[in-house]
Amino acid sequence: MEDCPTKYALDLLAGKWKLKCVYVLTQHESLRFNELQRQVADVSAVMLSKTLQELEADGIVARRDFGEIPPHVEYSLTEAGSGVNEALERLGEWGHCMYVSNTKRTGVAPAALAR
């Protein structure tokens, strides 16, 4: 499993906030830090900054600094980062099927969506 592309992709997006950040950025051309923090919700500024640095280092997110005072920085997905959009759509389709299946099987909507 060491050379598995799926494991590599999952490792790139592993962590509490990475996938949430990427998902929010798939919905926007670019976002400033504070707007991204509001949309991700519950992430501290320190954790968001660390997460964005890791995603940038991995070539998934681009950081554009406008060199202004006060600071104006925007984040967007790179071309490579945008490639995750199709995978997220497929994951969403699978999630919907699992939601329907588990709701039918148990008669109760899964708690995961209630959070």
PDB file of C-alpha atoms in Angstrom:
ATOM      1  CA  MET A   1       0.000   0.000   0.000  1.00  0.00           C
ATOM      2  CA  GLU A   2       3.083   2.214   0.251  1.00  0.00           C
ATOM      3  CA  ASP A   3       2.959   3.216  -3.438  1.00  0.00           C
ATOM      4  CA  CYS A   4      -0.844   3.509  -3.603  1.00  0.00           C
ATOM      5  CA  PRO A   5      -2.050   6.712  -5.324  1.00  0.00           C
ATOM      6  CA  THR A   6      -5.280   6.673  -3.317  1.00  0.00           C
ATOM      7  CA  LYS A   7      -3.362   6.574  -0.024  1.00  0.00           C
ATOM      8  CA  TYR A   8      -1.152   9.430  -1.254  1.00  0.00           C
ATOM      9  CA  ALA A   9      -4.216  11.521  -2.136  1.00  0.00           C
ATOM     10  CA  LEU A  10      -5.824  10.788   1.235  1.00  0.00           C
ATOM     11  CA  ASP A  11      -2.586  11.711   3.016  1.00  0.00           C
ATOM     12  CA  LEU A  12      -2.507  15.055   1.169  1.00  0.00           C
ATOM     13  CA  LEU A  13      -5.988  15.865   2.480  1.00  0.00           C
ATOM     14  CA  ALA A  14      -5.611  14.256   5.919  1.00  0.00           C
ATOM     15  CA  GLY A  15      -6.291  16.425   8.919  1.00  0.00           C
ATOM     16  CA  LYS A  16      -9.308  18.023  10.463  1.00  0.00           C
ATOM     17  CA  TRP A  17      -9.361  21.177   8.331  1.00  0.00           C
ATOM     18  CA  LYS A  18      -7.710  20.429   4.970  1.00  0.00           C
ATOM     19  CA  LEU A  19     -10.675  18.841   3.224  1.00  0.00           C
ATOM     20  CA  LYS A  20     -13.025  21.495   4.596  1.00  0.00           C
ATOM     21  CA  CYS A  21     -10.765  24.272   3.283  1.00  0.00           C
ATOM     22  CA  VAL A  22     -10.449  22.630  -0.120  1.00  0.00           C
ATOM     23  CA  TYR A  23     -14.196  22.090  -0.327  1.00  0.00           C
ATOM     24  CA  VAL A  24     -14.925  25.752   0.483  1.00  0.00           C
ATOM     25  CA  LEU A  25     -12.358  26.866  -2.099  1.00  0.00           C
ATOM     26  CA  THR A  26     -14.011  24.680  -4.762  1.00  0.00           C
ATOM     27  CA  GLN A  27     -17.076  26.900  -4.328  1.00  0.00           C
ATOM     28  CA  HIS A  28     -15.178  30.185  -4.897  1.00  0.00           C
ATOM     29  CA  GLU A  29     -12.622  31.560  -7.315  1.00  0.00           C
ATOM     30  CA  SER A  30     -10.622  32.976  -4.390  1.00  0.00           C
ATOM     31  CA  LEU A  31     -11.194  33.985  -0.778  1.00  0.00           C
ATOM     32  CA  ARG A  32      -9.503  36.256   1.704  1.00  0.00           C
ATOM     33  CA  PHE A  33      -8.316  34.668   4.941  1.00  0.00           C
ATOM     34  CA  ASN A  34     -11.122  35.972   7.169  1.00  0.00           C
ATOM     35  CA  GLU A  35     -13.851  34.969   4.718  1.00  0.00           C
ATOM     36  CA  LEU A  36     -12.359  31.491   4.415  1.00  0.00           C
ATOM     37  CA  GLN A  37     -12.233  31.257   8.213  1.00  0.00           C
ATOM     38  CA  ARG A  38     -15.912  32.230   8.465  1.00  0.00           C
ATOM     39  CA  GLN A  39     -16.934  29.667   5.862  1.00  0.00           C
ATOM     40  CA  VAL A  40     -14.897  26.816   7.324  1.00  0.00           C
ATOM     41  CA  ALA A  41     -16.355  27.629  10.781  1.00  0.00           C
ATOM     42  CA  ASP A  42     -14.891  26.662  14.142  1.00  0.00           C
ATOM     43  CA  VAL A  43     -11.277  26.770  12.920  1.00  0.00           C
ATOM     44  CA  SER A  44      -8.900  29.071  14.804  1.00  0.00           C
ATOM     45  CA  ALA A  45      -6.795  31.560  12.872  1.00  0.00           C
ATOM     46  CA  VAL A  46      -3.632  29.691  13.880  1.00  0.00           C
ATOM     47  CA  MET A  47      -4.957  26.321  12.660  1.00  0.00           C
ATOM     48  CA  LEU A  48      -6.287  27.804   9.425  1.00  0.00           C
ATOM     49  CA  SER A  49      -2.954  29.494   8.748  1.00  0.00           C
ATOM     50  CA  LYS A  50      -1.071  26.218   9.396  1.00  0.00           C
ATOM     51  CA  THR A  51      -3.503  24.269   7.212  1.00  0.00           C
ATOM     52  CA  LEU A  52      -3.212  26.745   4.350  1.00  0.00           C
ATOM     53  CA  GLN A  53       0.595  26.667   4.573  1.00  0.00           C
ATOM     54  CA  GLU A  54       0.553  22.861   4.299  1.00  0.00           C
ATOM     55  CA  LEU A  55      -1.889  22.937   1.367  1.00  0.00           C
ATOM     56  CA  GLU A  56       0.257  25.561  -0.346  1.00  0.00           C
ATOM     57  CA  ALA A  57       3.424  23.502   0.216  1.00  0.00           C
ATOM     58  CA  ASP A  58       1.681  20.504  -1.380  1.00  0.00           C
ATOM     59  CA  GLY A  59       0.669  22.554  -4.437  1.00  0.00           C
ATOM     60  CA  ILE A  60      -3.063  22.379  -3.728  1.00  0.00           C
ATOM     61  CA  VAL A  61      -3.664  26.000  -2.714  1.00  0.00           C
ATOM     62  CA  ALA A  62      -2.178  29.209  -4.110  1.00  0.00           C
ATOM     63  CA  ARG A  63      -1.594  32.259  -1.910  1.00  0.00           C
ATOM     64  CA  ARG A  64      -1.663  35.663  -3.551  1.00  0.00           C
ATOM     65  CA  ASP A  65      -0.252  38.534  -1.505  1.00  0.00           C
ATOM     66  CA  PHE A  66      -1.210  41.940  -2.877  1.00  0.00           C
ATOM     67  CA  GLY A  67       1.555  43.645  -0.852  1.00  0.00           C
ATOM     68  CA  GLU A  68      -0.808  46.168   0.689  1.00  0.00           C
ATOM     69  CA  ILE A  69      -1.212  47.636   4.139  1.00  0.00           C
ATOM     70  CA  PRO A  70      -3.405  46.428   5.755  1.00  0.00           C
ATOM     71  CA  PRO A  71      -2.486  43.016   4.382  1.00  0.00           C
ATOM     72  CA  HIS A  72      -4.585  41.776   1.466  1.00  0.00           C
ATOM     73  CA  VAL A  73      -4.048  38.067   0.821  1.00  0.00           C
ATOM     74  CA  GLU A  74      -6.287  35.732  -1.167  1.00  0.00           C
ATOM     75  CA  TYR A  75      -6.314  31.961  -1.401  1.00  0.00           C
ATOM     76  CA  SER A  76      -7.467  29.847  -4.314  1.00  0.00           C
ATOM     77  CA  LEU A  77      -7.067  26.330  -5.595  1.00  0.00           C
ATOM     78  CA  THR A  78      -4.213  25.691  -7.974  1.00  0.00           C
ATOM     79  CA  GLU A  79      -4.896  23.861 -11.215  1.00  0.00           C
ATOM     80  CA  ALA A  80      -3.778  20.670  -9.493  1.00  0.00           C
ATOM     81  CA  GLY A  81      -5.945  21.486  -6.465  1.00  0.00           C
ATOM     82  CA  SER A  82      -8.974  22.008  -8.701  1.00  0.00           C
ATOM     83  CA  GLY A  83      -8.628  18.393  -9.789  1.00  0.00           C
ATOM     84  CA  VAL A  84     -10.049  17.298  -6.439  1.00  0.00           C
ATOM     85  CA  ASN A  85     -13.443  18.759  -7.405  1.00  0.00           C
ATOM     86  CA  GLU A  86     -14.414  15.727  -9.496  1.00  0.00           C
ATOM     87  CA  ALA A  87     -13.381  13.377  -6.700  1.00  0.00           C
ATOM     88  CA  LEU A  88     -15.433  15.394  -4.191  1.00  0.00           C
ATOM     89  CA  GLU A  89     -18.478  15.200  -6.462  1.00  0.00           C
ATOM     90  CA  ARG A  90     -18.128  11.416  -6.654  1.00  0.00           C
ATOM     91  CA  LEU A  91     -17.619  11.254  -2.883  1.00  0.00           C
ATOM     92  CA  GLY A  92     -20.794  13.316  -2.444  1.00  0.00           C
ATOM     93  CA  GLU A  93     -22.729  10.905  -4.669  1.00  0.00           C
ATOM     94  CA  TRP A  94     -21.431   7.971  -2.630  1.00  0.00           C
ATOM     95  CA  GLY A  95     -22.301   9.795   0.598  1.00  0.00           C
ATOM     96  CA  HIS A  96     -25.850  10.366  -0.637  1.00  0.00           C
ATOM     97  CA  CYS A  97     -26.251   6.675  -1.492  1.00  0.00           C
ATOM     98  CA  MET A  98     -24.927   5.694   1.946  1.00  0.00           C
ATOM     99  CA  TYR A  99     -27.258   8.189   3.640  1.00  0.00           C
ATOM    100  CA  VAL A 100     -30.300   6.780   1.828  1.00  0.00           C
ATOM    101  CA  SER A 101     -29.201   3.191   2.425  1.00  0.00           C
ATOM    102  CA  ASN A 102     -28.524   3.695   6.131  1.00  0.00           C
ATOM    103  CA  THR A 103     -31.748   5.650   6.634  1.00  0.00           C
ATOM    104  CA  LYS A 104     -33.750   2.838   5.007  1.00  0.00           C
ATOM    105  CA  ARG A 105     -31.859   0.172   6.933  1.00  0.00           C
ATOM    106  CA  THR A 106     -32.202   1.786  10.363  1.00  0.00           C
ATOM    107  CA  GLY A 107     -35.311   3.932   9.905  1.00  0.00           C
ATOM    108  CA  VAL A 108     -33.366   6.875  11.355  1.00  0.00           C
ATOM    109  CA  ALA A 109     -31.376   9.574   9.573  1.00  0.00           C
ATOM    110  CA  PRO A 110     -27.642   9.131  10.285  1.00  0.00           C
ATOM    111  CA  ALA A 111     -26.368  11.340  13.097  1.00  0.00           C
ATOM    112  CA  ALA A 112     -23.335  12.372  11.021  1.00  0.00           C
ATOM    113  CA  LEU A 113     -25.502  14.800   9.049  1.00  0.00           C
ATOM    114  CA  ALA A 114     -27.104  16.239  12.162  1.00  0.00           C
ATOM    115  CA  ARG A 115     -23.802  17.820  13.294  1.00  0.00           C
TER     116      ARG A 115
END
